[in-house]
CSV table of C-alpha atoms in Angstrom, one decimal:
chain,number,residue,atom,x,y,z
E,18,MET,CA,151.3,-46.4,-57.1
E,19,PRO,CA,148.2,-44.4,-57.4
E,20,SER,CA,146.6,-43.2,-54.2
E,21,HIS,CA,143.0,-43.8,-53.6
E,22,ARG,CA,141.1,-41.2,-51.6
E,23,MET,CA,137.6,-42.0,-50.3
E,24,GLU,CA,135.1,-39.3,-50.4
E,25,GLU,CA,132.1,-39.0,-48.1
E,26,PHE,CA,128.7,-38.3,-49.4
E,27,GLU,CA,125.6,-37.4,-47.5
E,28,ILE,CA,122.6,-39.4,-48.5
E,29,ASP,CA,119.1,-38.0,-47.9
E,30,ARG,CA,117.2,-40.4,-45.9
E,31,LYS,CA,113.5,-40.6,-45.6
E,32,PRO,CA,112.5,-39.3,-42.1
E,33,THR,CA,111.4,-41.8,-39.7
E,34,ARG,CA,107.6,-41.9,-39.2
E,35,LYS,CA,106.6,-41.6,-35.6
E,36,PRO,CA,103.9,-43.8,-34.4
E,37,ALA,CA,100.6,-42.2,-33.5
E,38,LYS,CA,101.1,-42.7,-29.8
E,39,GLN,CA,104.4,-40.8,-29.9
E,40,LYS,CA,102.8,-38.0,-31.9
E,41,PHE,CA,100.2,-37.7,-29.2
E,42,TYR,CA,102.8,-37.5,-26.5
E,43,ASP,CA,104.7,-34.9,-28.5
E,44,PHE,CA,101.5,-32.9,-28.8
E,45,LEU,CA,101.1,-33.0,-25.0
E,46,TYR,CA,104.7,-32.1,-24.4
E,47,ASN,CA,107.6,-31.8,-27.0
E,48,ASP,CA,111.0,-32.4,-25.4
E,49,GLU,CA,112.8,-30.7,-28.4
E,50,THR,CA,110.8,-27.5,-28.5
E,51,GLY,CA,109.3,-27.4,-25.1
E,52,ALA,CA,105.8,-26.9,-26.6
E,53,ILE,CA,102.8,-27.8,-24.6
E,54,LEU,CA,99.7,-28.7,-26.5
E,55,GLY,CA,101.3,-27.5,-29.6
E,56,ARG,CA,102.3,-24.1,-28.3
E,57,THR,CA,105.4,-22.8,-26.6
E,58,PRO,CA,105.0,-21.3,-23.1
E,59,GLU,CA,105.7,-17.9,-24.6
E,60,SER,CA,102.8,-18.3,-27.1
E,61,TRP,CA,100.5,-19.6,-24.3
E,62,GLY,CA,101.4,-16.5,-22.2
E,63,LYS,CA,100.5,-14.1,-25.0
E,64,ILE,CA,97.1,-15.9,-25.6
E,65,LEU,CA,96.2,-15.9,-21.9
E,66,ILE,CA,97.0,-12.2,-21.6
E,67,PHE,CA,94.9,-11.4,-24.7
E,68,TYR,CA,91.9,-13.3,-23.5
E,69,ALA,CA,92.2,-11.9,-20.0
E,70,ILE,CA,92.1,-8.4,-21.3
E,71,PHE,CA,89.3,-9.2,-23.8
E,72,TYR,CA,87.0,-10.8,-21.2
E,73,ALA,CA,87.8,-8.0,-18.6
E,74,VAL,CA,86.7,-5.4,-21.2
E,75,LEU,CA,83.6,-7.5,-22.1
E,76,ILE,CA,82.6,-7.9,-18.4
E,77,SER,CA,83.1,-4.2,-17.8
E,78,LEU,CA,80.9,-3.3,-20.8
E,79,PHE,CA,78.2,-5.7,-19.6
E,80,ALA,CA,78.3,-4.2,-16.1
E,81,ILE,CA,78.0,-0.7,-17.4
E,82,CYS,CA,75.0,-1.7,-19.6
E,83,MET,CA,73.3,-3.4,-16.6
E,84,ALA,CA,73.9,-0.4,-14.3
E,85,THR,CA,72.5,2.0,-16.9
E,86,PHE,CA,69.5,-0.2,-17.5
E,87,LEU,CA,68.7,-0.6,-13.8
E,88,GLN,CA,69.2,3.1,-13.2
E,89,HIS,CA,66.8,4.1,-16.0
E,90,PHE,CA,64.4,1.3,-15.7
E,91,ILE,CA,60.9,2.8,-15.2
E,92,ASN,CA,58.3,0.8,-13.3
E,93,PRO,CA,55.0,1.5,-15.1
E,94,ARG,CA,53.4,2.3,-11.7
E,95,VAL,CA,56.4,3.9,-9.8
E,96,PRO,CA,58.0,6.9,-11.4
E,97,ARG,CA,61.8,7.0,-11.2
E,98,LEU,CA,61.8,10.8,-10.5
E,99,GLN,CA,59.5,11.7,-7.7
E,100,GLN,CA,58.3,15.0,-6.1
E,101,ASP,CA,61.3,17.3,-5.7
E,102,GLY,CA,63.3,15.1,-8.1
E,103,GLY,CA,60.7,15.4,-10.8
E,104,LEU,CA,59.4,18.1,-13.1
E,105,ILE,CA,56.0,18.3,-11.2
E,106,GLY,CA,57.7,19.1,-7.9
E,107,ALA,CA,56.4,18.3,-4.4
E,108,SER,CA,53.5,20.8,-4.3
E,109,PRO,CA,50.3,19.9,-6.2
E,110,GLY,CA,48.5,22.2,-8.4
E,111,LEU,CA,44.7,22.7,-8.6
E,112,GLY,CA,42.5,22.0,-11.6
E,113,PHE,CA,38.9,22.8,-12.5
E,114,ARG,CA,36.2,21.4,-14.7
E,115,PRO,CA,34.5,22.1,-17.1
E,116,LEU,CA,37.2,23.5,-19.4
E,117,PRO,CA,36.6,25.9,-22.3
E,118,ALA,CA,37.1,24.6,-25.8
E,119,ASP,CA,40.0,27.1,-26.3
E,120,VAL,CA,42.9,25.8,-24.2
E,121,ARG,CA,44.2,29.4,-23.9
E,122,SER,CA,41.0,30.5,-22.2
E,123,THR,CA,39.7,30.0,-18.6
E,124,LEU,CA,36.3,31.7,-19.2
E,125,ILE,CA,33.1,29.8,-18.5
E,126,TRP,CA,30.4,31.8,-20.4
E,127,TYR,CA,26.8,30.9,-21.2
E,128,LYS,CA,23.2,32.2,-21.2
E,129,GLY,CA,21.5,31.1,-18.1
E,130,THR,CA,18.2,29.9,-19.7
E,131,GLY,CA,19.5,28.7,-23.0
E,132,TYR,CA,20.0,24.9,-23.1
E,133,ASP,CA,22.1,25.2,-26.3
E,134,SER,CA,24.3,27.6,-24.5
E,135,TYR,CA,25.1,25.6,-21.4
E,136,LYS,CA,24.9,22.2,-23.1
E,137,TYR,CA,28.6,22.3,-23.9
E,138,TRP,CA,29.5,22.8,-20.3
E,139,GLU,CA,27.1,20.1,-19.2
E,140,ASP,CA,28.5,17.6,-21.7
E,141,GLN,CA,32.0,18.4,-20.5
E,142,LEU,CA,31.1,17.5,-16.9
E,143,ILE,CA,29.2,14.4,-18.0
E,144,GLU,CA,32.3,13.2,-19.8
E,145,PHE,CA,34.7,14.1,-17.0
E,146,LEU,CA,32.5,12.4,-14.3
E,147,SER,CA,31.8,9.3,-16.4
E,148,GLU,CA,34.6,7.3,-14.9
E,149,TYR,CA,33.3,8.1,-11.4
E,150,LYS,CA,29.8,6.9,-12.3
E,151,LYS,CA,30.9,3.7,-14.1
E,152,LYS,CA,33.7,2.3,-12.0
E,153,GLY,CA,33.0,-1.3,-13.0
E,154,GLN,CA,33.9,-0.4,-16.6
E,155,THR,CA,37.2,1.0,-15.7
E,156,ALA,CA,40.2,-1.4,-15.5
E,157,GLY,CA,40.6,-2.7,-12.0
E,158,ALA,CA,37.8,-0.5,-10.6
E,159,GLY,CA,35.2,-1.9,-8.4
E,160,GLN,CA,37.4,-4.8,-7.4
E,161,ASN,CA,39.6,-3.1,-4.8
E,162,ILE,CA,37.3,-0.2,-3.7
E,163,HIS,CA,36.8,0.5,0.0
E,164,ASN,CA,34.2,2.8,1.4
E,165,CYS,CA,36.5,5.1,3.4
E,166,ASN,CA,35.7,7.6,6.1
E,167,PHE,CA,37.8,9.3,8.7
E,168,GLY,CA,37.2,6.3,11.0
E,169,SER,CA,37.8,3.7,8.3
E,170,LEU,CA,41.0,4.1,6.4
E,171,PRO,CA,41.7,1.9,3.3
E,172,PRO,CA,43.5,-1.4,4.0
E,173,PRO,CA,46.6,-2.3,2.0
E,174,GLY,CA,45.8,-2.9,-1.7
E,175,LYS,CA,42.5,-1.0,-1.5
E,176,ILE,CA,41.5,2.5,-2.7
E,177,CYS,CA,38.8,4.9,-1.5
E,178,ASP,CA,35.6,5.3,-3.4
E,179,VAL,CA,34.5,8.7,-4.7
E,180,ASP,CA,30.7,8.5,-4.7
E,181,ILE,CA,29.2,11.5,-6.5
E,182,GLN,CA,25.6,10.2,-6.7
E,183,GLY,CA,24.2,12.3,-3.9
E,184,TRP,CA,25.9,15.6,-4.6
E,185,LYS,CA,22.8,17.6,-5.4
E,186,PRO,CA,22.4,19.9,-7.1
E,187,CYS,CA,25.8,19.2,-8.7
E,188,ILE,CA,24.6,16.1,-10.5
E,189,GLU,CA,23.8,15.3,-14.1
E,190,GLU,CA,20.1,14.9,-13.5
E,191,ASP,CA,20.0,18.5,-12.3
E,192,HIS,CA,22.2,19.8,-15.2
E,193,PHE,CA,24.8,20.6,-12.6
E,194,SER,CA,22.6,23.6,-11.8
E,195,PHE,CA,23.7,25.5,-14.9
E,196,HIS,CA,20.1,25.9,-16.0
E,197,LYS,CA,19.4,27.9,-12.8
E,198,SER,CA,22.3,30.3,-13.4
E,199,SER,CA,24.1,28.8,-10.3
E,200,PRO,CA,26.6,26.5,-11.9
E,201,CYS,CA,28.7,23.8,-10.2
E,202,ILE,CA,32.5,23.8,-10.8
E,203,PHE,CA,34.5,20.7,-9.9
E,204,LEU,CA,38.0,21.0,-8.4
E,205,LYS,CA,40.7,18.3,-8.2
E,206,LEU,CA,44.3,18.2,-7.0
E,207,ASN,CA,46.9,17.2,-9.5
E,208,ARG,CA,48.3,13.8,-8.8
E,209,ILE,CA,51.9,13.5,-7.4
E,210,TYR,CA,53.1,10.0,-6.6
E,211,GLY,CA,53.7,9.4,-3.0
E,212,TRP,CA,52.6,12.9,-1.9
E,213,ARG,CA,51.0,13.0,1.6
E,214,PRO,CA,49.4,16.2,2.9
E,215,GLN,CA,50.6,17.8,6.1
E,216,PHE,CA,47.5,18.9,7.9
E,217,TYR,CA,47.2,22.1,10.0
E,218,GLU,CA,47.6,21.1,13.6
E,219,GLY,CA,48.2,24.4,15.4
E,220,GLY,CA,47.7,27.9,14.1
E,221,LEU,CA,46.2,28.6,10.7
E,222,PRO,CA,47.7,30.9,8.0
E,223,GLN,CA,46.9,34.5,8.4
E,224,ASP,CA,45.9,34.8,4.7
E,225,MET,CA,43.4,32.0,5.0
E,226,PRO,CA,39.8,33.3,4.6
E,227,LYS,CA,38.1,34.0,7.9
E,228,ASP,CA,35.1,31.9,7.2
E,229,LEU,CA,37.3,28.9,6.5
E,230,GLN,CA,39.3,29.5,9.7
E,231,ALA,CA,36.1,29.5,11.6
E,232,HIS,CA,34.9,26.3,9.9
E,233,ILE,CA,38.2,24.5,10.8
E,234,GLN,CA,38.1,25.7,14.4
E,235,ASN,CA,34.5,24.5,14.7
E,236,LEU,CA,35.4,21.0,13.4
E,237,ARG,CA,38.4,20.8,15.7
E,238,THR,CA,36.0,21.3,18.6
E,239,THR,CA,33.2,19.0,17.4
E,240,ASN,CA,35.0,16.3,15.5
E,241,SER,CA,38.8,16.6,15.2
E,242,SER,CA,39.2,13.8,12.7
E,243,TYR,CA,37.3,15.8,10.1
E,244,ALA,CA,40.0,18.5,10.3
E,245,ASN,CA,42.4,16.2,8.5
E,246,MET,CA,41.6,17.8,5.1
E,247,VAL,CA,43.3,19.5,2.3
E,248,TRP,CA,41.1,22.6,2.5
E,249,VAL,CA,39.7,24.5,-0.4
E,250,SER,CA,38.5,28.1,-0.6
E,251,CYS,CA,37.1,30.0,-3.6
E,252,GLN,CA,36.6,33.8,-3.7
E,253,GLY,CA,36.6,36.7,-6.1
E,254,GLU,CA,40.0,38.1,-6.9
E,255,THR,CA,39.0,41.8,-6.5
E,256,PRO,CA,36.7,43.5,-4.0
E,257,ALA,CA,34.1,43.8,-6.8
E,258,ASP,CA,34.5,40.1,-7.7
E,259,LYS,CA,34.1,39.2,-4.0
E,260,GLU,CA,30.7,41.0,-4.0
E,261,ASN,CA,29.6,39.6,-7.3
E,262,ILE,CA,30.4,36.0,-6.7
E,263,GLY,CA,27.7,35.5,-4.1
E,264,PRO,CA,27.4,32.6,-1.6
E,265,ILE,CA,29.3,29.4,-2.2
E,266,GLN,CA,28.5,25.9,-1.2
E,267,TYR,CA,31.1,23.1,-1.1
E,268,ILE,CA,30.0,19.5,-1.8
E,269,PRO,CA,30.5,17.1,-0.1
E,270,HIS,CA,33.2,18.9,2.1
E,271,GLN,CA,35.2,22.1,1.8
E,272,GLY,CA,38.3,20.1,0.9
E,273,PHE,CA,39.8,16.8,0.0
E,274,PRO,CA,39.7,14.2,2.9
E,275,GLY,CA,43.1,13.0,4.0
E,276,TYR,CA,42.3,9.3,3.7
E,277,TYR,CA,42.6,9.6,-0.1
E,278,TYR,CA,46.4,10.1,0.2
E,279,PRO,CA,49.1,9.2,-0.5
E,280,TYR,CA,48.5,8.6,-4.2
E,281,ASN,CA,50.4,5.4,-5.2
E,282,ASN,CA,49.0,4.9,-8.7
E,283,ALA,CA,46.9,2.0,-7.6
E,284,GLU,CA,44.7,0.2,-10.1
E,285,GLY,CA,41.3,2.0,-10.4
E,286,TYR,CA,42.3,5.0,-8.3
E,287,LEU,CA,40.1,8.1,-8.8
E,288,SER,CA,41.1,11.6,-7.6
E,289,PRO,CA,38.9,13.1,-4.9
E,290,LEU,CA,36.7,16.0,-6.0
E,291,VAL,CA,35.1,19.0,-4.6
E,292,ALA,CA,32.0,20.5,-6.2
E,293,VAL,CA,31.9,24.3,-5.8
E,294,HIS,CA,28.3,25.4,-6.1
E,295,LEU,CA,28.0,29.1,-7.0
E,296,VAL,CA,24.6,29.7,-5.5
E,297,ARG,CA,23.8,33.2,-6.7
E,298,PRO,CA,26.5,34.8,-8.8
E,299,ARG,CA,25.7,38.1,-10.4
E,300,THR,CA,24.8,37.9,-14.0
E,301,GLY,CA,25.8,40.1,-16.9
E,302,ILE,CA,29.3,40.6,-15.7
E,303,ILE,CA,32.6,38.8,-15.8
E,304,ILE,CA,33.6,37.5,-12.3
E,305,ASN,CA,37.3,36.6,-11.7
E,306,ILE,CA,37.5,33.6,-9.4
E,307,GLU,CA,40.4,32.1,-7.6
E,308,CYS,CA,40.3,28.8,-5.8
E,309,ARG,CA,43.1,27.7,-3.5
E,310,ALA,CA,44.2,24.5,-1.8
E,311,TRP,CA,45.3,24.7,1.8
E,312,ALA,CA,47.8,22.4,3.6
E,313,SER,CA,51.1,22.9,5.4
E,314,ASN,CA,53.1,21.4,2.5
E,315,ILE,CA,51.2,23.1,-0.4
E,316,ALA,CA,52.9,26.1,-1.8
E,317,TYR,CA,51.0,29.1,-3.2
E,318,SER,CA,52.1,30.8,-6.4
E,319,ARG,CA,49.8,32.4,-9.0
E,320,LYS,CA,52.7,32.8,-11.4
E,321,ASP,CA,53.6,29.0,-11.4
E,322,ARG,CA,50.0,27.9,-10.8
E,323,VAL,CA,50.9,26.0,-7.7
E,324,GLY,CA,48.2,25.3,-5.1
E,325,VAL,CA,45.8,27.6,-6.9
E,326,VAL,CA,43.5,27.8,-10.0
E,327,HIS,CA,41.9,30.8,-11.7
E,328,PHE,CA,38.9,31.0,-14.0
E,329,GLU,CA,36.3,33.5,-15.0
E,330,LEU,CA,32.5,33.2,-15.0
E,331,MET,CA,30.1,35.1,-17.2
E,332,ILE,CA,26.4,34.4,-17.2
E,333,GLU,CA,24.2,36.5,-19.4
């Protein structure tokens, strides 16, 4: 009798479709794979580590950029490097006007009676002093000007006026006295942000000219507030030059009043000036002249042109 053996066959069945609700639950958490939101815990861990490192680096780069920007940000009115930290230093230099056409030269030369000869120098001074005469046409000038003196310092937000109208004979109407062979040379201190002069309160420097020492001592006795000056002295460099330079008149003071300082780059600020009137310089010879600024915190160096200025004068 034949034997019948039953064989088993596997039949492919169509997978059961899960309802949408079950799919959503499986997406949130899959019991079979342990996936959460479609990713296993291991996968989530790798992603979190990657983004933690990525954003840490991004935040570090942003912090470095901000620190660099803030460190190098330059306020248009406040320099980042000031005084000893800057190239100018903490001791101002001294400048003179008018300047020769050749920047390498410091010689002021002209014929005393020839208008065409001294016209260049006169035009130079007219141009230089134009901002002092037309303050209202300068940005911000005229709006915050205070008429300062030693008893009336400028209030916050104000600047001191520099009135050159009455500086005879060193005015445009008198040709700055060039036509009389007695020219006026204007001096100014270089601007250093935040610099404040230290006035002489006790003894005076031994190398200060005797006439300036006597002038300061006299002011200390009669009106001590007027002694708060950055003093100025001009003289010939050699014994011969000292004889040839003749008498000198300083207008309006023999120095720069202390109430003009410190310089804070305020709108409309004008540097104080001293007009040096060479009353009777000898003609027909070159005179070497040195002008020096005096204060306790002004250094003196001919080589570095600190606190001093040199020029020559030749009147035919």
